[in-house]
Amino acid sequence: MSATYTEATVSKQPTSHIFKQSQVQIWLCYFCFCPELTMSNSPNIVLSHLDLARLEKLIERSDADLSALEGELARADVVDAAQVPANVITMNSTARFVDEASGTEHQYTLVYPQDADIGAGKVSILAPVGSALLGLTPGQAIDWPGPGGRQLRLRVLEVIQQPLA
C-alpha cells in the first residue's frame, strides 16, 4: 500500500517558547506544543494488540487532548505482534527520514512519553509528529506546516530497527 499524508492544518500557533538548540529541535518542538495539528488522507496503519492496549491506557490516564492519537488508533488494523510487517514504524522503532525541503536526513525513535528525549532522537508518541509517524513505511511522506510558515515534508527512508521484527 502506498499512501502519504497529503495535508495538515494548524488552527493556531503554539504559545510555548521554543529553544533553538538545532533546526531539528525547532520544528520538532513546534509539533510537540501544537496539539491542534490534524492530518487528512491518512494511510491505513497496522498495530500490535500490545501497542494498542498500552496506548489506550496512556490515553485513559491523560488529561490532554489526544484526539489525533485516538484517531490513528481507531483506524488501525490490529494484529498479533508476529503479523506486523518488519518495515512498519511501531512503538520503539527507529527510522531514518529526509526533510525533502532541505535535504537533511534525520533518525528518530518513536517512544512512550516517559522515554522522550529530543536531543537523543527519541520522539514521544504524544507529540503530533509522533502520532503521525506511527504506522508509516519507507517511501511514505508526511506534509505539514512548520514554524514561520515553512512547509515541511519528511519522507521515510528506512526503518532501521523495529522491536516486533
Short mmCIF file of N, CA and C in Angstrom, two decimals, residues 26-153:
data_model
loop_
_atom_site.label_atom_id
_atom_site.label_comp_id
_atom_site.label_asym_id
_atom_site.label_seq_id
_atom_site.Cartn_x
_atom_site.Cartn_y
_atom_site.Cartn_z
N ILE A 26 13.86 22.73 16.68
CA ILE A 26 12.91 23.82 16.45
C ILE A 26 11.63 23.28 15.86
N TRP A 27 11.72 22.57 14.74
CA TRP A 27 10.46 22.10 14.12
C TRP A 27 9.83 20.98 14.91
N LEU A 28 10.63 20.14 15.57
CA LEU A 28 10.06 19.05 16.34
C LEU A 28 9.34 19.60 17.57
N CYS A 29 9.94 20.58 18.25
CA CYS A 29 9.28 21.19 19.41
C CYS A 29 8.00 21.90 18.99
N TYR A 30 8.00 22.50 17.81
CA TYR A 30 6.80 23.15 17.31
C TYR A 30 5.63 22.18 17.32
N PHE A 31 5.87 20.96 16.88
CA PHE A 31 4.80 19.98 16.83
C PHE A 31 4.49 19.38 18.18
N CYS A 32 5.46 19.38 19.09
CA CYS A 32 5.19 18.89 20.44
C CYS A 32 4.22 19.82 21.16
N PHE A 33 4.26 21.12 20.83
CA PHE A 33 3.44 22.10 21.51
C PHE A 33 2.22 22.52 20.70
N CYS A 34 1.88 21.77 19.68
CA CYS A 34 0.78 22.17 18.80
C CYS A 34 -0.21 21.03 18.65
N PRO A 35 -1.07 20.82 19.67
CA PRO A 35 -2.00 19.70 19.61
C PRO A 35 -3.10 19.86 18.59
N GLU A 36 -3.22 21.02 17.98
CA GLU A 36 -4.29 21.24 17.01
C GLU A 36 -3.95 20.68 15.64
N LEU A 37 -2.73 20.16 15.47
CA LEU A 37 -2.32 19.60 14.19
C LEU A 37 -3.19 18.41 13.84
N THR A 38 -3.73 18.39 12.63
CA THR A 38 -4.54 17.26 12.19
C THR A 38 -4.09 16.83 10.81
N MET A 39 -4.25 15.57 10.50
CA MET A 39 -3.85 15.02 9.22
C MET A 39 -5.08 14.57 8.45
N SER A 40 -4.99 14.59 7.15
CA SER A 40 -6.05 14.03 6.33
C SER A 40 -5.43 13.10 5.30
N ASN A 41 -6.26 12.30 4.64
CA ASN A 41 -5.79 11.32 3.67
C ASN A 41 -4.74 10.40 4.29
N SER A 42 -4.97 9.97 5.50
CA SER A 42 -4.01 9.14 6.22
C SER A 42 -4.02 7.72 5.71
N PRO A 43 -2.84 7.11 5.61
CA PRO A 43 -2.77 5.71 5.18
C PRO A 43 -3.26 4.79 6.28
N ASN A 44 -3.67 3.60 5.90
CA ASN A 44 -4.02 2.59 6.91
C ASN A 44 -2.77 2.25 7.69
N ILE A 45 -2.93 1.97 8.97
CA ILE A 45 -1.79 1.59 9.78
C ILE A 45 -2.05 0.25 10.44
N VAL A 46 -0.98 -0.41 10.80
CA VAL A 46 -1.05 -1.70 11.47
C VAL A 46 -0.45 -1.54 12.85
N LEU A 47 -1.15 -2.03 13.87
CA LEU A 47 -0.67 -2.00 15.25
C LEU A 47 -0.77 -3.39 15.85
N SER A 48 0.12 -3.66 16.78
CA SER A 48 0.01 -4.91 17.52
C SER A 48 -1.02 -4.73 18.63
N HIS A 49 -1.59 -5.83 19.09
CA HIS A 49 -2.53 -5.79 20.20
C HIS A 49 -1.88 -5.15 21.42
N LEU A 50 -0.61 -5.46 21.68
CA LEU A 50 0.10 -4.93 22.85
C LEU A 50 0.28 -3.42 22.75
N ASP A 51 0.74 -2.91 21.59
CA ASP A 51 0.89 -1.46 21.42
C ASP A 51 -0.46 -0.77 21.59
N LEU A 52 -1.51 -1.33 21.01
CA LEU A 52 -2.83 -0.73 21.13
C LEU A 52 -3.26 -0.65 22.60
N ALA A 53 -3.10 -1.74 23.34
CA ALA A 53 -3.50 -1.75 24.75
C ALA A 53 -2.72 -0.72 25.56
N ARG A 54 -1.42 -0.64 25.32
CA ARG A 54 -0.59 0.34 26.05
C ARG A 54 -0.97 1.77 25.70
N LEU A 55 -1.22 2.03 24.44
CA LEU A 55 -1.59 3.38 24.02
C LEU A 55 -2.98 3.77 24.54
N GLU A 56 -3.91 2.82 24.55
CA GLU A 56 -5.23 3.12 25.10
C GLU A 56 -5.14 3.44 26.59
N LYS A 57 -4.31 2.74 27.34
CA LYS A 57 -4.10 3.05 28.77
C LYS A 57 -3.50 4.43 28.93
N LEU A 58 -2.55 4.77 28.08
CA LEU A 58 -1.92 6.08 28.12
C LEU A 58 -2.96 7.18 27.89
N ILE A 59 -3.83 6.96 26.95
CA ILE A 59 -4.89 7.94 26.65
C ILE A 59 -5.85 8.06 27.83
N GLU A 60 -6.25 6.93 28.41
CA GLU A 60 -7.17 6.94 29.56
C GLU A 60 -6.62 7.72 30.73
N ARG A 61 -5.32 7.64 30.97
CA ARG A 61 -4.70 8.30 32.12
C ARG A 61 -4.38 9.76 31.88
N SER A 62 -4.50 10.22 30.66
CA SER A 62 -4.10 11.59 30.32
C SER A 62 -5.28 12.55 30.36
N ASP A 63 -4.99 13.77 30.79
CA ASP A 63 -5.99 14.84 30.75
C ASP A 63 -5.85 15.66 29.47
N ALA A 64 -4.81 15.41 28.71
CA ALA A 64 -4.55 16.17 27.48
C ALA A 64 -5.51 15.76 26.37
N ASP A 65 -5.64 16.63 25.38
CA ASP A 65 -6.43 16.32 24.20
C ASP A 65 -5.59 15.44 23.28
N LEU A 66 -5.89 14.18 23.25
CA LEU A 66 -5.14 13.22 22.43
C LEU A 66 -6.00 12.69 21.29
N SER A 67 -6.86 13.55 20.77
CA SER A 67 -7.79 13.12 19.72
C SER A 67 -7.06 12.68 18.45
N ALA A 68 -5.91 13.30 18.14
CA ALA A 68 -5.18 12.87 16.94
C ALA A 68 -4.69 11.43 17.10
N LEU A 69 -4.15 11.12 18.27
CA LEU A 69 -3.69 9.75 18.51
C LEU A 69 -4.88 8.80 18.55
N GLU A 70 -5.98 9.21 19.17
CA GLU A 70 -7.18 8.36 19.20
C GLU A 70 -7.67 8.07 17.79
N GLY A 71 -7.59 9.06 16.91
CA GLY A 71 -7.99 8.86 15.52
C GLY A 71 -7.09 7.85 14.81
N GLU A 72 -5.80 7.92 15.09
CA GLU A 72 -4.87 6.96 14.50
C GLU A 72 -5.21 5.54 14.96
N LEU A 73 -5.46 5.38 16.26
CA LEU A 73 -5.76 4.06 16.81
C LEU A 73 -7.08 3.52 16.27
N ALA A 74 -8.06 4.41 16.10
CA ALA A 74 -9.39 3.99 15.66
C ALA A 74 -9.37 3.40 14.25
N ARG A 75 -8.45 3.83 13.42
CA ARG A 75 -8.42 3.35 12.04
C ARG A 75 -7.37 2.27 11.81
N ALA A 76 -6.72 1.84 12.88
CA ALA A 76 -5.65 0.84 12.75
C ALA A 76 -6.19 -0.56 12.54
N ASP A 77 -5.45 -1.35 11.78
CA ASP A 77 -5.67 -2.78 11.69
C ASP A 77 -4.86 -3.39 12.83
N VAL A 78 -5.54 -4.01 13.80
CA VAL A 78 -4.87 -4.55 14.98
C VAL A 78 -4.63 -6.04 14.78
N VAL A 79 -3.36 -6.43 14.91
CA VAL A 79 -2.96 -7.81 14.64
C VAL A 79 -2.02 -8.29 15.75
N ASP A 80 -1.75 -9.59 15.75
CA ASP A 80 -0.75 -10.13 16.66
C ASP A 80 0.61 -9.56 16.28
N ALA A 81 1.50 -9.45 17.25
CA ALA A 81 2.82 -8.86 17.01
C ALA A 81 3.56 -9.54 15.86
N ALA A 82 3.43 -10.84 15.74
CA ALA A 82 4.11 -11.59 14.69
C ALA A 82 3.61 -11.22 13.28
N GLN A 83 2.45 -10.61 13.18
CA GLN A 83 1.88 -10.25 11.88
C GLN A 83 2.20 -8.82 11.45
N VAL A 84 2.88 -8.04 12.29
CA VAL A 84 3.24 -6.67 11.93
C VAL A 84 4.44 -6.74 10.99
N PRO A 85 4.33 -6.19 9.77
CA PRO A 85 5.46 -6.22 8.84
C PRO A 85 6.69 -5.52 9.43
N ALA A 86 7.86 -6.01 9.09
CA ALA A 86 9.13 -5.51 9.66
C ALA A 86 9.43 -4.07 9.25
N ASN A 87 8.80 -3.57 8.20
CA ASN A 87 9.09 -2.21 7.74
C ASN A 87 8.07 -1.17 8.22
N VAL A 88 7.26 -1.50 9.20
CA VAL A 88 6.27 -0.57 9.73
C VAL A 88 6.83 0.09 10.99
N ILE A 89 6.66 1.39 11.12
CA ILE A 89 7.09 2.09 12.32
C ILE A 89 6.10 1.79 13.44
N THR A 90 6.58 1.09 14.46
CA THR A 90 5.79 0.76 15.65
C THR A 90 6.40 1.49 16.84
N MET A 91 5.83 1.30 18.00
CA MET A 91 6.44 1.87 19.20
C MET A 91 7.85 1.30 19.36
N ASN A 92 8.76 2.16 19.73
CA ASN A 92 10.18 1.84 19.95
C ASN A 92 10.92 1.46 18.67
N SER A 93 10.34 1.82 17.53
CA SER A 93 11.05 1.64 16.25
C SER A 93 11.97 2.83 16.02
N THR A 94 13.07 2.57 15.36
CA THR A 94 14.00 3.63 14.94
C THR A 94 13.94 3.69 13.43
N ALA A 95 13.77 4.91 12.91
CA ALA A 95 13.66 5.07 11.46
C ALA A 95 14.46 6.28 11.00
N ARG A 96 14.82 6.27 9.74
CA ARG A 96 15.57 7.36 9.11
C ARG A 96 14.65 8.08 8.13
N PHE A 97 14.74 9.42 8.16
CA PHE A 97 13.88 10.27 7.34
C PHE A 97 14.72 11.33 6.64
N VAL A 98 14.17 11.89 5.59
CA VAL A 98 14.78 13.04 4.95
C VAL A 98 13.77 14.18 4.95
N ASP A 99 14.23 15.38 5.29
CA ASP A 99 13.43 16.59 5.15
C ASP A 99 13.61 16.99 3.69
N GLU A 100 12.60 16.78 2.87
CA GLU A 100 12.74 16.99 1.43
C GLU A 100 12.98 18.44 1.06
N ALA A 101 12.56 19.38 1.91
CA ALA A 101 12.79 20.79 1.61
C ALA A 101 14.27 21.15 1.72
N SER A 102 14.94 20.61 2.73
CA SER A 102 16.35 20.95 2.95
C SER A 102 17.31 19.86 2.51
N GLY A 103 16.81 18.63 2.34
CA GLY A 103 17.67 17.51 2.00
C GLY A 103 18.37 16.90 3.21
N THR A 104 18.06 17.41 4.39
CA THR A 104 18.71 16.93 5.62
C THR A 104 18.09 15.63 6.08
N GLU A 105 18.94 14.66 6.40
CA GLU A 105 18.46 13.38 6.92
C GLU A 105 18.46 13.40 8.44
N HIS A 106 17.50 12.69 9.04
CA HIS A 106 17.35 12.59 10.48
C HIS A 106 17.03 11.14 10.83
N GLN A 107 17.33 10.80 12.07
CA GLN A 107 16.98 9.47 12.58
C GLN A 107 16.28 9.65 13.93
N TYR A 108 15.11 8.99 14.10
CA TYR A 108 14.34 9.11 15.33
C TYR A 108 13.82 7.76 15.78
N THR A 109 13.59 7.67 17.07
CA THR A 109 12.95 6.50 17.67
C THR A 109 11.62 6.97 18.24
N LEU A 110 10.54 6.27 17.95
CA LEU A 110 9.20 6.59 18.44
C LEU A 110 9.02 5.92 19.80
N VAL A 111 8.81 6.73 20.86
CA VAL A 111 8.80 6.20 22.22
C VAL A 111 7.58 6.67 23.01
N TYR A 112 7.40 6.04 24.17
CA TYR A 112 6.38 6.48 25.13
C TYR A 112 6.88 7.76 25.80
N PRO A 113 5.96 8.59 26.31
CA PRO A 113 6.33 9.92 26.83
C PRO A 113 7.46 9.91 27.86
N GLN A 114 7.47 8.93 28.76
CA GLN A 114 8.49 8.90 29.80
C GLN A 114 9.90 8.68 29.24
N ASP A 115 10.00 8.19 28.01
CA ASP A 115 11.30 7.93 27.39
C ASP A 115 11.71 9.00 26.38
N ALA A 116 10.86 10.00 26.16
CA ALA A 116 11.14 11.03 25.15
C ALA A 116 12.35 11.87 25.51
N ASP A 117 13.19 12.12 24.52
CA ASP A 117 14.39 12.95 24.67
C ASP A 117 14.76 13.40 23.26
N ILE A 118 14.30 14.58 22.90
CA ILE A 118 14.51 15.08 21.54
C ILE A 118 15.99 15.14 21.21
N GLY A 119 16.81 15.55 22.16
CA GLY A 119 18.24 15.64 21.94
C GLY A 119 18.88 14.30 21.62
N ALA A 120 18.27 13.21 22.12
CA ALA A 120 18.78 11.86 21.86
C ALA A 120 18.04 11.20 20.70
N GLY A 121 17.18 11.95 20.01
CA GLY A 121 16.47 11.41 18.86
C GLY A 121 15.29 10.54 19.22
N LYS A 122 14.72 10.76 20.42
CA LYS A 122 13.57 9.96 20.85
C LYS A 122 12.34 10.87 20.90
N VAL A 123 11.36 10.57 20.04
CA VAL A 123 10.16 11.38 19.87
C VAL A 123 8.98 10.71 20.55
N SER A 124 8.24 11.46 21.36
CA SER A 124 7.08 10.93 22.07
C SER A 124 5.91 10.64 21.13
N ILE A 125 5.22 9.56 21.38
CA ILE A 125 4.00 9.23 20.64
C ILE A 125 2.94 10.30 20.86
N LEU A 126 3.02 11.04 21.98
CA LEU A 126 2.02 12.07 22.27
C LEU A 126 2.26 13.37 21.51
N ALA A 127 3.46 13.54 20.96
CA ALA A 127 3.70 14.69 20.09
C ALA A 127 2.96 14.42 18.79
N PRO A 128 2.30 15.43 18.23
CA PRO A 128 1.58 15.19 16.97
C PRO A 128 2.44 14.54 15.89
N VAL A 129 3.71 14.93 15.81
CA VAL A 129 4.57 14.30 14.80
C VAL A 129 4.79 12.83 15.16
N GLY A 130 4.83 12.50 16.44
CA GLY A 130 4.96 11.10 16.85
C GLY A 130 3.75 10.29 16.47
N SER A 131 2.57 10.85 16.73
CA SER A 131 1.34 10.17 16.34
C SER A 131 1.26 9.97 14.83
N ALA A 132 1.76 10.95 14.09
CA ALA A 132 1.72 10.87 12.63
C ALA A 132 2.67 9.79 12.11
N LEU A 133 3.81 9.59 12.78
CA LEU A 133 4.79 8.60 12.31
C LEU A 133 4.33 7.17 12.51
N LEU A 134 3.47 6.95 13.48
CA LEU A 134 3.01 5.60 13.80
C LEU A 134 2.42 4.92 12.57
N GLY A 135 3.00 3.80 12.20
CA GLY A 135 2.47 3.02 11.09
C GLY A 135 3.01 3.33 9.71
N LEU A 136 3.85 4.38 9.57
CA LEU A 136 4.41 4.69 8.25
C LEU A 136 5.46 3.67 7.85
N THR A 137 5.67 3.55 6.55
CA THR A 137 6.65 2.64 5.98
C THR A 137 7.58 3.41 5.03
N PRO A 138 8.74 2.84 4.68
CA PRO A 138 9.64 3.52 3.74
C PRO A 138 8.92 3.92 2.45
N GLY A 139 9.23 5.13 2.03
CA GLY A 139 8.60 5.69 0.83
C GLY A 139 7.43 6.60 1.14
N GLN A 140 6.79 6.42 2.28
CA GLN A 140 5.67 7.28 2.65
C GLN A 140 6.21 8.60 3.19
N ALA A 141 5.40 9.66 3.05
CA ALA A 141 5.81 11.00 3.46
C ALA A 141 4.71 11.68 4.27
N ILE A 142 5.12 12.66 5.05
CA ILE A 142 4.20 13.47 5.84
C ILE A 142 4.41 14.92 5.42
N ASP A 143 3.34 15.63 5.10
CA ASP A 143 3.39 17.06 4.80
C ASP A 143 2.67 17.80 5.91
N TRP A 144 3.24 18.91 6.38
CA TRP A 144 2.55 19.76 7.34
C TRP A 144 3.27 21.09 7.45
N PRO A 145 2.57 22.15 7.88
CA PRO A 145 3.20 23.46 8.01
C PRO A 145 4.13 23.49 9.22
N GLY A 146 5.26 24.13 9.05
CA GLY A 146 6.24 24.23 10.13
C GLY A 146 6.31 25.65 10.67
N PRO A 147 7.25 25.88 11.56
CA PRO A 147 7.43 27.22 12.14
C PRO A 147 7.71 28.25 11.06
N GLY A 148 7.20 29.43 11.27
CA GLY A 148 7.43 30.51 10.32
C GLY A 148 6.77 30.32 8.97
N GLY A 149 5.78 29.44 8.90
CA GLY A 149 5.07 29.20 7.65
C GLY A 149 5.79 28.27 6.70
N ARG A 150 6.93 27.75 7.10
CA ARG A 150 7.68 26.81 6.25
C ARG A 150 6.94 25.50 6.12
N GLN A 151 6.78 25.00 4.91
CA GLN A 151 6.15 23.71 4.68
C GLN A 151 7.19 22.61 4.87
N LEU A 152 6.90 21.66 5.74
CA LEU A 152 7.80 20.55 5.98
C LEU A 152 7.28 19.30 5.29
N ARG A 153 8.20 18.53 4.78
CA ARG A 153 7.85 17.24 4.17
C ARG A 153 8.95 16.25 4.54
#
